[in-house]
CSV table of C-alpha atoms in Angstrom, one decimal:
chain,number,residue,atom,x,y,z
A,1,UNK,CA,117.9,135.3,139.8
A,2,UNK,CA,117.1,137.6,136.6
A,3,UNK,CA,113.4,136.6,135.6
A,4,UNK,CA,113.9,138.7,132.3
A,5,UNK,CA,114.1,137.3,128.7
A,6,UNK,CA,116.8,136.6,127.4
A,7,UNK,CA,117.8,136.1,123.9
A,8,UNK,CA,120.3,133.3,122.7
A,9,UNK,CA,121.8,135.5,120.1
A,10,UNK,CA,125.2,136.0,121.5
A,11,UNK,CA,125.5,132.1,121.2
A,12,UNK,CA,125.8,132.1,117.4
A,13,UNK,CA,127.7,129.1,115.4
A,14,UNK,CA,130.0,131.6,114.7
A,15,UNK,CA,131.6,132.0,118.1
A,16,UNK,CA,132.2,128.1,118.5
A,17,UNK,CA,136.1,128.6,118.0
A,18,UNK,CA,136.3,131.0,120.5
A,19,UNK,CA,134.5,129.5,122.9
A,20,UNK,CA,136.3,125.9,122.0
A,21,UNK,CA,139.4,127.8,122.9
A,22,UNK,CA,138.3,129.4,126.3
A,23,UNK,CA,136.9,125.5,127.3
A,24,UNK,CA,140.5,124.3,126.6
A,25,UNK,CA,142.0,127.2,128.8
A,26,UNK,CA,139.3,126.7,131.4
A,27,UNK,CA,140.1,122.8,132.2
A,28,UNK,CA,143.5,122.6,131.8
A,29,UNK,CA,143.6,122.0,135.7
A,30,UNK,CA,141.6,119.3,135.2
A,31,UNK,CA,141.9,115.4,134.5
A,32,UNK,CA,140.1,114.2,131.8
A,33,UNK,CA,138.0,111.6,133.7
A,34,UNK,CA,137.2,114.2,136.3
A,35,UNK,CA,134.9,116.3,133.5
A,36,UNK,CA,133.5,113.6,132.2
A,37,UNK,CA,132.5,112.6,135.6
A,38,UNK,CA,133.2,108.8,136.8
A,39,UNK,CA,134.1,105.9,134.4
A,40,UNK,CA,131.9,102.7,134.0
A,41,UNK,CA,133.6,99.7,133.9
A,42,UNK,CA,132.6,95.7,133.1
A,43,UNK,CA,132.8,95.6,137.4
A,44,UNK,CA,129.8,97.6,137.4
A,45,UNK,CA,127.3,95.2,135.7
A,46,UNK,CA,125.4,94.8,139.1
A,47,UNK,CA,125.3,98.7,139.8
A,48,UNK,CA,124.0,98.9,136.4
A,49,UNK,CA,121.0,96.7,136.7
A,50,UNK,CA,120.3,97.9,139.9
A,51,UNK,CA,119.6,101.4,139.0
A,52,UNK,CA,118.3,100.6,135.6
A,53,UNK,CA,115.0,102.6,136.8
A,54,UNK,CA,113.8,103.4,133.3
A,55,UNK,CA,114.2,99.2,132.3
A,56,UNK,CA,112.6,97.7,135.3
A,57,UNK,CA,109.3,100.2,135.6
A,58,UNK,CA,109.0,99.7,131.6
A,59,UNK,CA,109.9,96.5,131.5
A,60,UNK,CA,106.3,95.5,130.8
A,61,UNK,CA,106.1,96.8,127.4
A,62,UNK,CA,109.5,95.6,126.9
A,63,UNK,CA,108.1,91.7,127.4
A,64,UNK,CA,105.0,92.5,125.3
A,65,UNK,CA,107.2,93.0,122.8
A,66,UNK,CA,108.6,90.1,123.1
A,67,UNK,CA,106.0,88.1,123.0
A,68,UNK,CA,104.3,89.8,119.9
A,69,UNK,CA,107.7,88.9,118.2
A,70,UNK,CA,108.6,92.3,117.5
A,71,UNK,CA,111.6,93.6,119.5
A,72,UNK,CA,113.4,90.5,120.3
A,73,UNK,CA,116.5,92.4,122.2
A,74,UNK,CA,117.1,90.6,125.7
A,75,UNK,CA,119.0,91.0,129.3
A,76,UNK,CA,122.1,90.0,129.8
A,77,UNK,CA,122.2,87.7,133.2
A,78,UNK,CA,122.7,90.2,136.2
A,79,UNK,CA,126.2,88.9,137.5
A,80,UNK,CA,128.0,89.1,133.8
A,81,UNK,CA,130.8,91.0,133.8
A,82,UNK,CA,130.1,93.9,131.1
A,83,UNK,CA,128.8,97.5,130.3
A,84,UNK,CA,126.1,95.8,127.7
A,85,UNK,CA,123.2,94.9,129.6
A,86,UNK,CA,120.9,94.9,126.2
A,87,UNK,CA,121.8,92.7,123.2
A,88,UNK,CA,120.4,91.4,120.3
A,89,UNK,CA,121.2,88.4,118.2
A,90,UNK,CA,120.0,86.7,115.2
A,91,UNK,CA,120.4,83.5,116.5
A,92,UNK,CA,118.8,83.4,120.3
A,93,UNK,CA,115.6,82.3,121.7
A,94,UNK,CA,114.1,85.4,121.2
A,95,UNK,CA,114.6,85.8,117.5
A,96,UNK,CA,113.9,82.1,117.4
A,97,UNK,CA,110.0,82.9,119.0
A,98,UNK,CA,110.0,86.6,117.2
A,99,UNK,CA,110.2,83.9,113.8
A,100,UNK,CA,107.5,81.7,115.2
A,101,UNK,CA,104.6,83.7,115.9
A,102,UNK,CA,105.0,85.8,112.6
A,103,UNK,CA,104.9,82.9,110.8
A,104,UNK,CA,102.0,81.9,112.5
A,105,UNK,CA,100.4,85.2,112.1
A,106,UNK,CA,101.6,85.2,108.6
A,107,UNK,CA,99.3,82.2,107.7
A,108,UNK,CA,96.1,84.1,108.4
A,109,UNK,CA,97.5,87.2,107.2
A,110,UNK,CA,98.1,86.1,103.7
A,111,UNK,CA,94.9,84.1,103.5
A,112,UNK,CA,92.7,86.9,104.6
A,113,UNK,CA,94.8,89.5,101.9
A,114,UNK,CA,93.9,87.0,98.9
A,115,UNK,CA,90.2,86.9,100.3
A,116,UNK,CA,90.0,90.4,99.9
A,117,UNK,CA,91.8,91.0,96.7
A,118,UNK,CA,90.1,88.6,95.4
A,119,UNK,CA,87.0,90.0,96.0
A,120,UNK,CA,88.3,93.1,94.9
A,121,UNK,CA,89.4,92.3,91.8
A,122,UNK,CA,86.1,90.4,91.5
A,123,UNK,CA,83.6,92.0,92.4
A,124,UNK,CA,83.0,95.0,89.9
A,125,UNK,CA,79.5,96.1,91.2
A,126,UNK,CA,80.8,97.4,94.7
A,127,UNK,CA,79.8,101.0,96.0
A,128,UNK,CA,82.8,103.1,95.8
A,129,UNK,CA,83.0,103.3,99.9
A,130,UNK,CA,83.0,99.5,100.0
A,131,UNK,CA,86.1,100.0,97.0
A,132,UNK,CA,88.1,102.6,99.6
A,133,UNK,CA,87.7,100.2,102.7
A,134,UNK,CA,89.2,97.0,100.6
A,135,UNK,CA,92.0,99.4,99.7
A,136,UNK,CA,92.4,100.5,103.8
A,137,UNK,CA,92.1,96.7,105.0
A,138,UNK,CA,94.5,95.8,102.4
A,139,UNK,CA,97.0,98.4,102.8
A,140,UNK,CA,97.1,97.8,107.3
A,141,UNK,CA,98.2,94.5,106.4
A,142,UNK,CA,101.2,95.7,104.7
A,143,UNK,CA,103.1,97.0,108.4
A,144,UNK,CA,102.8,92.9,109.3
A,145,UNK,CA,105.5,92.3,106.9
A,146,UNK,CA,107.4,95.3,107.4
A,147,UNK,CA,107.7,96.4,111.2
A,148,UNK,CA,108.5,93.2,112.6
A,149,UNK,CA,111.5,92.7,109.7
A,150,UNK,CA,112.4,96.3,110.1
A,151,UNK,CA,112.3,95.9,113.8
A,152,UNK,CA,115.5,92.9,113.8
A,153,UNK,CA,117.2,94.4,111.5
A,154,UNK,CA,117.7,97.6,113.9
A,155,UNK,CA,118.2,95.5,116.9
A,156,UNK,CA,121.8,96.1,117.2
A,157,UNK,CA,120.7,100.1,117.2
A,158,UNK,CA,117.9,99.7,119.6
A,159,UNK,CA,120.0,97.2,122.0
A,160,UNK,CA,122.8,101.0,121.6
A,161,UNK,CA,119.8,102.5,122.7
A,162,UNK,CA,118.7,101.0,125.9
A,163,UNK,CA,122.2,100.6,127.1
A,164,UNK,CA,122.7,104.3,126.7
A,165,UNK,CA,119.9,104.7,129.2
A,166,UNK,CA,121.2,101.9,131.1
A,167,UNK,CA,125.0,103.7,131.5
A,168,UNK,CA,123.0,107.6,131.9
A,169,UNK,CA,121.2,106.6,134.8
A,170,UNK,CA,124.4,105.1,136.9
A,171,UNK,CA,126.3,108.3,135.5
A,172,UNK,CA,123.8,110.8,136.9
A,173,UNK,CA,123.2,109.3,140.0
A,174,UNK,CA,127.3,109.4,140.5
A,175,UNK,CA,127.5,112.6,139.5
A,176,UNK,CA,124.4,114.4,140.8
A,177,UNK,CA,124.1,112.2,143.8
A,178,UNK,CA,120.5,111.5,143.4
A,179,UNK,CA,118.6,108.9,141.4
A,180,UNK,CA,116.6,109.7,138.0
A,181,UNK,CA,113.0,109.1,139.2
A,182,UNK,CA,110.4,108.4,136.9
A,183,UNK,CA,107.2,108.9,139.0
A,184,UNK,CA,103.8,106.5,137.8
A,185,UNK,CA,105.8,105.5,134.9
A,186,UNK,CA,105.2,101.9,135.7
A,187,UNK,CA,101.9,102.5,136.1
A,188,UNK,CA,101.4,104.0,132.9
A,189,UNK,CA,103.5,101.7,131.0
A,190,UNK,CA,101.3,98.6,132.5
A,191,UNK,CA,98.0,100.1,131.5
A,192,UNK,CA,99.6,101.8,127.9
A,193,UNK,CA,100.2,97.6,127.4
A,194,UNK,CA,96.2,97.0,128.5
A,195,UNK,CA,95.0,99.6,126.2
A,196,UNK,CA,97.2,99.1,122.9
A,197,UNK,CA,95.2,95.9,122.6
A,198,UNK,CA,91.7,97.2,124.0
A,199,UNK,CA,91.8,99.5,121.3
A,200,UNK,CA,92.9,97.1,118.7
A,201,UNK,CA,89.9,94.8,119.5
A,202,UNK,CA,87.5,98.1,119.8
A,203,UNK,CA,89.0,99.4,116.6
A,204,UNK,CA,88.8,96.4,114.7
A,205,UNK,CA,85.3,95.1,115.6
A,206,UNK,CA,83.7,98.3,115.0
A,207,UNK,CA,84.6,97.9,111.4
A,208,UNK,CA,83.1,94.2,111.5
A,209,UNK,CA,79.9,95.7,112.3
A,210,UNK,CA,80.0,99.2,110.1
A,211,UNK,CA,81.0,97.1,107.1
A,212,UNK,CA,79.1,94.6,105.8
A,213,UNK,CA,81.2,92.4,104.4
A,214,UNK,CA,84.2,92.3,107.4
A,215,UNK,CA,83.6,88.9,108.3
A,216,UNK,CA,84.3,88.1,112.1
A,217,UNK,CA,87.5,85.8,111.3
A,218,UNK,CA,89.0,88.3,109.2
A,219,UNK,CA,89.8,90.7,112.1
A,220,UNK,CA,92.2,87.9,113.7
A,221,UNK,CA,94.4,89.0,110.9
A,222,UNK,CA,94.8,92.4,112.1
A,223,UNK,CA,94.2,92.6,115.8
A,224,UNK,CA,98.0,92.0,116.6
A,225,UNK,CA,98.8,94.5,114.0
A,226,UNK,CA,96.8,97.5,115.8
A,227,UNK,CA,98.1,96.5,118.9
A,228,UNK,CA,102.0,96.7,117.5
A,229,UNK,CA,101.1,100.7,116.0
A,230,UNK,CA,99.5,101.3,119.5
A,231,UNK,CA,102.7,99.7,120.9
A,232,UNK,CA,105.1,101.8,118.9
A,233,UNK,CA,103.3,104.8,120.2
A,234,UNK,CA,102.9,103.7,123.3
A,235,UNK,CA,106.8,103.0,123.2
A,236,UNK,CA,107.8,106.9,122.1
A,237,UNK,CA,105.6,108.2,124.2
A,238,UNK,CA,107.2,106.8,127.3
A,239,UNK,CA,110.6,107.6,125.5
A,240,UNK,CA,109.8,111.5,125.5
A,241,UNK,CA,108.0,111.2,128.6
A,242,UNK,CA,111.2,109.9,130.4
A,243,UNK,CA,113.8,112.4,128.7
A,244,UNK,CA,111.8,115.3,129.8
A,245,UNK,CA,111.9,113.5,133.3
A,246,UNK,CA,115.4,113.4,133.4
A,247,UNK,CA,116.0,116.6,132.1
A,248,UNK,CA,114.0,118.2,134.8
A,249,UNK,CA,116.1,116.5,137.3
A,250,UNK,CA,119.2,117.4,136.3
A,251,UNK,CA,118.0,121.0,135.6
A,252,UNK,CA,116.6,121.0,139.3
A,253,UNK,CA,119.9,119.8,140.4
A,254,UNK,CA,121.7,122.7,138.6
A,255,UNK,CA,121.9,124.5,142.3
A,256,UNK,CA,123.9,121.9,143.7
A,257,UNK,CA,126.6,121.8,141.0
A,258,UNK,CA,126.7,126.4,141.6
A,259,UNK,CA,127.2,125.3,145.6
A,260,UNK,CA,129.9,122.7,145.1
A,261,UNK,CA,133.4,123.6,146.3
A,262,UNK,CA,134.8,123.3,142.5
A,263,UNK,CA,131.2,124.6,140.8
A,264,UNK,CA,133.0,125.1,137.2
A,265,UNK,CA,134.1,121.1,137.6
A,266,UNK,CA,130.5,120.4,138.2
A,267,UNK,CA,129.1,122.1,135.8
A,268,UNK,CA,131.3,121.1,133.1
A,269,UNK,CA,130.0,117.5,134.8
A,270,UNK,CA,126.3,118.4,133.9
A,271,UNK,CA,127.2,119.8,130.8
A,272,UNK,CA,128.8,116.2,129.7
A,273,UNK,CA,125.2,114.9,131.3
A,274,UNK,CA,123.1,117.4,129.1
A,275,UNK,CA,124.6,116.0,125.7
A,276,UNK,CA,124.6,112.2,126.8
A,277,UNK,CA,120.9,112.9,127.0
A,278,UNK,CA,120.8,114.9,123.8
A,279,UNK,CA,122.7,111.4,121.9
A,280,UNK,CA,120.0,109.8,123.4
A,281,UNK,CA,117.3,111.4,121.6
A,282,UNK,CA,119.3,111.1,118.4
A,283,UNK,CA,119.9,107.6,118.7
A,284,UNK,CA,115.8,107.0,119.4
A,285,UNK,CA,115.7,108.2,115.7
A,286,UNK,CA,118.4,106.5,114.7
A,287,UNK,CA,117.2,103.1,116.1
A,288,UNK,CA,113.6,103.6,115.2
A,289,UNK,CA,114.1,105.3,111.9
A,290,UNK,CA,112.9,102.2,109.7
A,291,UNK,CA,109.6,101.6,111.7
A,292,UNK,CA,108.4,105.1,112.6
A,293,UNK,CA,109.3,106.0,109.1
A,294,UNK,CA,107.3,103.0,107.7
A,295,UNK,CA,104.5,103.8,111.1
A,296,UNK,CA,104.4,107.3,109.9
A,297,UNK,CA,103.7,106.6,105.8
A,298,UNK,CA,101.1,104.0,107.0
A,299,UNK,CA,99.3,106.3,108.7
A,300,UNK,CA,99.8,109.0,105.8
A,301,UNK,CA,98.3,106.7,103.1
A,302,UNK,CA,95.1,105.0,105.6
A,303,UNK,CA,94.5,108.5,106.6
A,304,UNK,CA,94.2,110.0,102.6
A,305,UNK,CA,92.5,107.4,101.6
A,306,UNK,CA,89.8,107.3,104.0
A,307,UNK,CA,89.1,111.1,104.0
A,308,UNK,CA,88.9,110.6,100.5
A,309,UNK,CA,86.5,108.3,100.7
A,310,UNK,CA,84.3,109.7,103.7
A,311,UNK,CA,84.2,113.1,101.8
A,312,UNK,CA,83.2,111.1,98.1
A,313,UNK,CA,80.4,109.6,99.7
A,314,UNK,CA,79.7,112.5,101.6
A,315,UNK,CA,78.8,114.7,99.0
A,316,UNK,CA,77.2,111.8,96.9
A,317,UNK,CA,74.7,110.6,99.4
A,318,UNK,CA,75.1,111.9,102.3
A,319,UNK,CA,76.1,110.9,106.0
A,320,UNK,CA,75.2,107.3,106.7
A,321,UNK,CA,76.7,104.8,108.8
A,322,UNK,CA,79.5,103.5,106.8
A,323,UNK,CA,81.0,106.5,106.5
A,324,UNK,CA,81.2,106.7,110.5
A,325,UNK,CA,83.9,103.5,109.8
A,326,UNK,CA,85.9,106.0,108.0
A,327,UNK,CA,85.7,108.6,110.5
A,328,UNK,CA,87.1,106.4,112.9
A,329,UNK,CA,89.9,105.1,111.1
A,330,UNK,CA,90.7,108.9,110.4
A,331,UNK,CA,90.5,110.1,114.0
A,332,UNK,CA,92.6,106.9,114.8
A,333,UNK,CA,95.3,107.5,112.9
A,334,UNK,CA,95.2,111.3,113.3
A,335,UNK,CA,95.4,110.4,117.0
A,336,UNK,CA,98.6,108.1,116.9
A,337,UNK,CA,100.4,110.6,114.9
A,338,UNK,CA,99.6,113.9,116.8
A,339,UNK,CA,100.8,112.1,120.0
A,340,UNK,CA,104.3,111.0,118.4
A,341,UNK,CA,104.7,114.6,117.5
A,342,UNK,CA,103.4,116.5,120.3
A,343,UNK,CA,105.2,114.3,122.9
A,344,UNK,CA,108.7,114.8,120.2
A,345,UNK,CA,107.9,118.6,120.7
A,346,UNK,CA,107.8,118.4,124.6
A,347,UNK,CA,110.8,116.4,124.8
A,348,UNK,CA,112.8,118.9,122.2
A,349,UNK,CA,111.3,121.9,124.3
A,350,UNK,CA,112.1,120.8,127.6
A,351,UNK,CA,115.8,119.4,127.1
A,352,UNK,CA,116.8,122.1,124.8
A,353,UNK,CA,114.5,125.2,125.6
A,354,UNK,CA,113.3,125.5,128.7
A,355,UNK,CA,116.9,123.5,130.6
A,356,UNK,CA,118.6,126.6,128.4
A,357,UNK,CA,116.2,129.2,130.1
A,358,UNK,CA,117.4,127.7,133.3
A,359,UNK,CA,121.0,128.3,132.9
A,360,UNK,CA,120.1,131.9,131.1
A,361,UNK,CA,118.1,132.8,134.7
A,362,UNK,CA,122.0,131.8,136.9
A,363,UNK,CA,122.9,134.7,138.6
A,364,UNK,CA,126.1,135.0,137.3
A,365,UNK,CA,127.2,137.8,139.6
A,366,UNK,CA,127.0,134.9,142.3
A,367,UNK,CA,129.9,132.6,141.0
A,368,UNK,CA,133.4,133.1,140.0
A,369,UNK,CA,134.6,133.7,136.8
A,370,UNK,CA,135.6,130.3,136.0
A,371,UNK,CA,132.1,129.0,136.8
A,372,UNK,CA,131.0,131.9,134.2
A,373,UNK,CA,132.6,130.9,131.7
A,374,UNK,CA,131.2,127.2,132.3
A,375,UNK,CA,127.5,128.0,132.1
A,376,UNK,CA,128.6,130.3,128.4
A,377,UNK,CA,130.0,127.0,127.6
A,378,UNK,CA,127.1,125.0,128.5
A,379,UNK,CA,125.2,127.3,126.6
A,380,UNK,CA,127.1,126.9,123.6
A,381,UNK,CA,126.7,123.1,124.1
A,382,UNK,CA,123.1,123.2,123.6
A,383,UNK,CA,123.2,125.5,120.7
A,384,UNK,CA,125.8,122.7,119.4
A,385,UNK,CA,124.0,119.7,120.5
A,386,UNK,CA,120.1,120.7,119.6
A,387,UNK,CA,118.2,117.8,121.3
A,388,UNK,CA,116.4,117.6,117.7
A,389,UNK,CA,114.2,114.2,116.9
A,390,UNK,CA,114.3,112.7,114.1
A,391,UNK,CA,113.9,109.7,111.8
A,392,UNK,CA,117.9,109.3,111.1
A,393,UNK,CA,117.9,112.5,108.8
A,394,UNK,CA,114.8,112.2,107.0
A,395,UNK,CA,112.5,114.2,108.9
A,396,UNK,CA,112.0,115.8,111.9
A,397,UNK,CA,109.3,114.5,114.1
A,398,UNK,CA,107.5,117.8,115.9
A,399,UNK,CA,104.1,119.7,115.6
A,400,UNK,CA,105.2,120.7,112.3
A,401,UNK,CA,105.0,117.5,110.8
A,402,UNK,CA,101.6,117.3,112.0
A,403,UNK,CA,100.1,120.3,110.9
A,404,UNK,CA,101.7,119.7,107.4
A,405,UNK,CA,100.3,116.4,107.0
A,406,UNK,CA,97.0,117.7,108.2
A,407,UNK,CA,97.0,120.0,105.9
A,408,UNK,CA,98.0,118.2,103.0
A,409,UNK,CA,95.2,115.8,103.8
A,410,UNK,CA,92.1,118.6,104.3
A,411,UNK,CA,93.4,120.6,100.9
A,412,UNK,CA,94.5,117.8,98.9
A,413,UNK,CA,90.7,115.8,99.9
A,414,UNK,CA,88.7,118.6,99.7
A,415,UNK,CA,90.2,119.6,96.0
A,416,UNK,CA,89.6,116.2,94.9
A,417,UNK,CA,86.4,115.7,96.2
A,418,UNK,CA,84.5,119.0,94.8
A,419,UNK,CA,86.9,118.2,91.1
């Protein structure tokens, strides 16, 4: 094995042609189905749901989300006869509950938003802290109205989604052999569901008693609405989690496709298996885009706003204990978004990066030519198929994002603060 670096120059965009041509040439012996590695038919329903790993040890957040009315995407029975095991519908008992409870929630939502704008509007004599936290309390309210809606309308891309982790895990246990394990992930998942809604209620009643006039009954109006951003975090943080998982696996597995008695077969097999998983990080944009593009501006606007405010008051007159409630919304929201990016920059590193070093550190000298040729091609694959995530074109969700939002927030505060 060569342990030196190695650069991934020779694998410009510029030699795609070429090595488009050699891939034709190279599996000309072969059938179509055999690269692509065995088929999945509407006879393997049952073989589906039984080694749907990722569904059943995250199935837990899957049902919360259910009953908070947000994702209302649902199982087909287990002996139907069909390659979708995920659907969504307008019109199913689901929807008809998702409807239900944010009506219900709606209700106290919209009376607790004209109590406070009202007193807003009001009240002229407020301190301007007091002013910045009516502005915060009114702005979480908005995500009630627009996650949930944002939410069904992508269902159809979502329902794409888990079926393409549904079909994945069949195909790599056919073609590897071995199941995708996803160690303590139901574990996790069960106590990610405990804590989204521990936090809400810690989040939430620590304003009630750092602010004066949070009445008690107004936080029922935006407990459920913490606990659905914790959820949505909670949600792509198992999402990374599990394509790092399986990318490992299949990258640990890369020995067994050099031994086989037809390795360049294999690994054109695993190649196929590297950019289904790739897709699959697209599409979690792609399905998501709406609400982590609506999470992510949320969590933009809360966190200006109440820097801006903690560092007003700040410099006015000085630390006290309201502007601690600003401090923790910050910290809160600063939290939720470094986790969506640094778990995005894992994932992107450890599918794309480190699965490439991998097939850079083959001893090539050990195979024959065709299987060469297979791992250049594999190489190019990645190059072609960067397991980049992103909010269906927008932007790309990494540490980048992160840092420039951080930064925009410290500058832009601190300039307005001491103007």
């Amino acid at each position: 094995m060569n342990k030196e670096p190695q650069s991934f120059r020779v694998y410009e965009s510029n030699q795609n042609d070429d090595a488009e041509k050699k891939d034709d040439e190279l599996h000309k012996g072969y059938e179509t189905g055999d690269l692509y590695g065995p088929q999945i038919t509407d006879k393997d329903g049952a073989l589906l749901d039984e080694h749907d790993s990722f569904y059943h040890t995250t199935k837990s957040l899957l049902v919360l989300f259910q009953i908070m009315g947000i994702m209302p995407i649902v199982r087909v029975p287990k002996d139907a006869q069909t390659t979708k095991r995920t659907t969504f519908k307008w019109i199913s008992k689901a929807t008809l509950w998702a409807y239900l409870v944010w009506s219900l929630e709606s209700i106290i939502v919209i009376r607790v938003g004209k109590e406070r704008l009202t007193n807003f509007q009001q009240n002229t004599n407020k301190r301007f802290d007091e002013v910045i936290y009516n502005i915060i309390f009114l702005s979480i309210l908005i995500p009630h109205f627009l996650l949930p809606v944002a939410s069904w309308r992508h269902g159809p891309q979502v329902a794409i989604f888990k079926d393409m982790w549904t079909h994945y895990q069949l195909k790599y246990l056919k073609i590897t052999g071995t199941p995708i394990v996803f160690p303590n992930l139901y574990i996790l998942t069960w106590g990610l569901c405990v804590f989204s809604w521990s936090l809400s209620f810690g989040v939430i009643l620590s304003q009630h008693y750092l602010q004066d006039d949070f009445e008690l009954w107004h936080s029922f109006a935006y407990y459920h609405i913490i606990a659905m951003l914790d959820g949505f975090c909670s949600l792509w943080y198992i999402n990374c989690n599990a394509f790092g998982t399986a990318s490992k696996g299949l990258a640990l597995n890369l020995h067994k496709a050099l031994q086989a008695e037809q390795p360049a077969l294999k690994l054109a097999q695993y190649r196929h298996l590297w950019v289904d998983l790739s897709h699959m990080m697209q599409q979690l944009g792609r399905a998501y885009s709406n609400m982590y593009g609506i999470y992510c501006l949320v969590i933009f606007f809360t966190t200006t706003i109440s820097l801006y405010g903690a560092l007003s008051e700040i410099l006015d007159s000085g630390l006290s204990y309201k502007e601690m409630g600003l401090f923790v919304i910050v910290g809160y929201c600063m939290t939720l978004l470094f986790i969506i990016c640094n778990e995005a920059y894992h994932a992107t590193r450890k599918v794309g990066f480190e699965f490439a070093v991998r097939l850079l550190n083959v001893n090539l000298a050990s195979i024959d030519r065709s299987a060469q040729r297979e791992v250049e091609m594999f190489l190019v694959a990645i190059a072609k198929n960067p397991p980049i995530m992103n909010l269906d074109g927008f932007t790309n969700i990494n540490r980048e994002l992160f840092a420039a939002v951080s930064n925009c927030n410290v500058c832009g505060n601190s300039n307005m603060s001491l103007s």
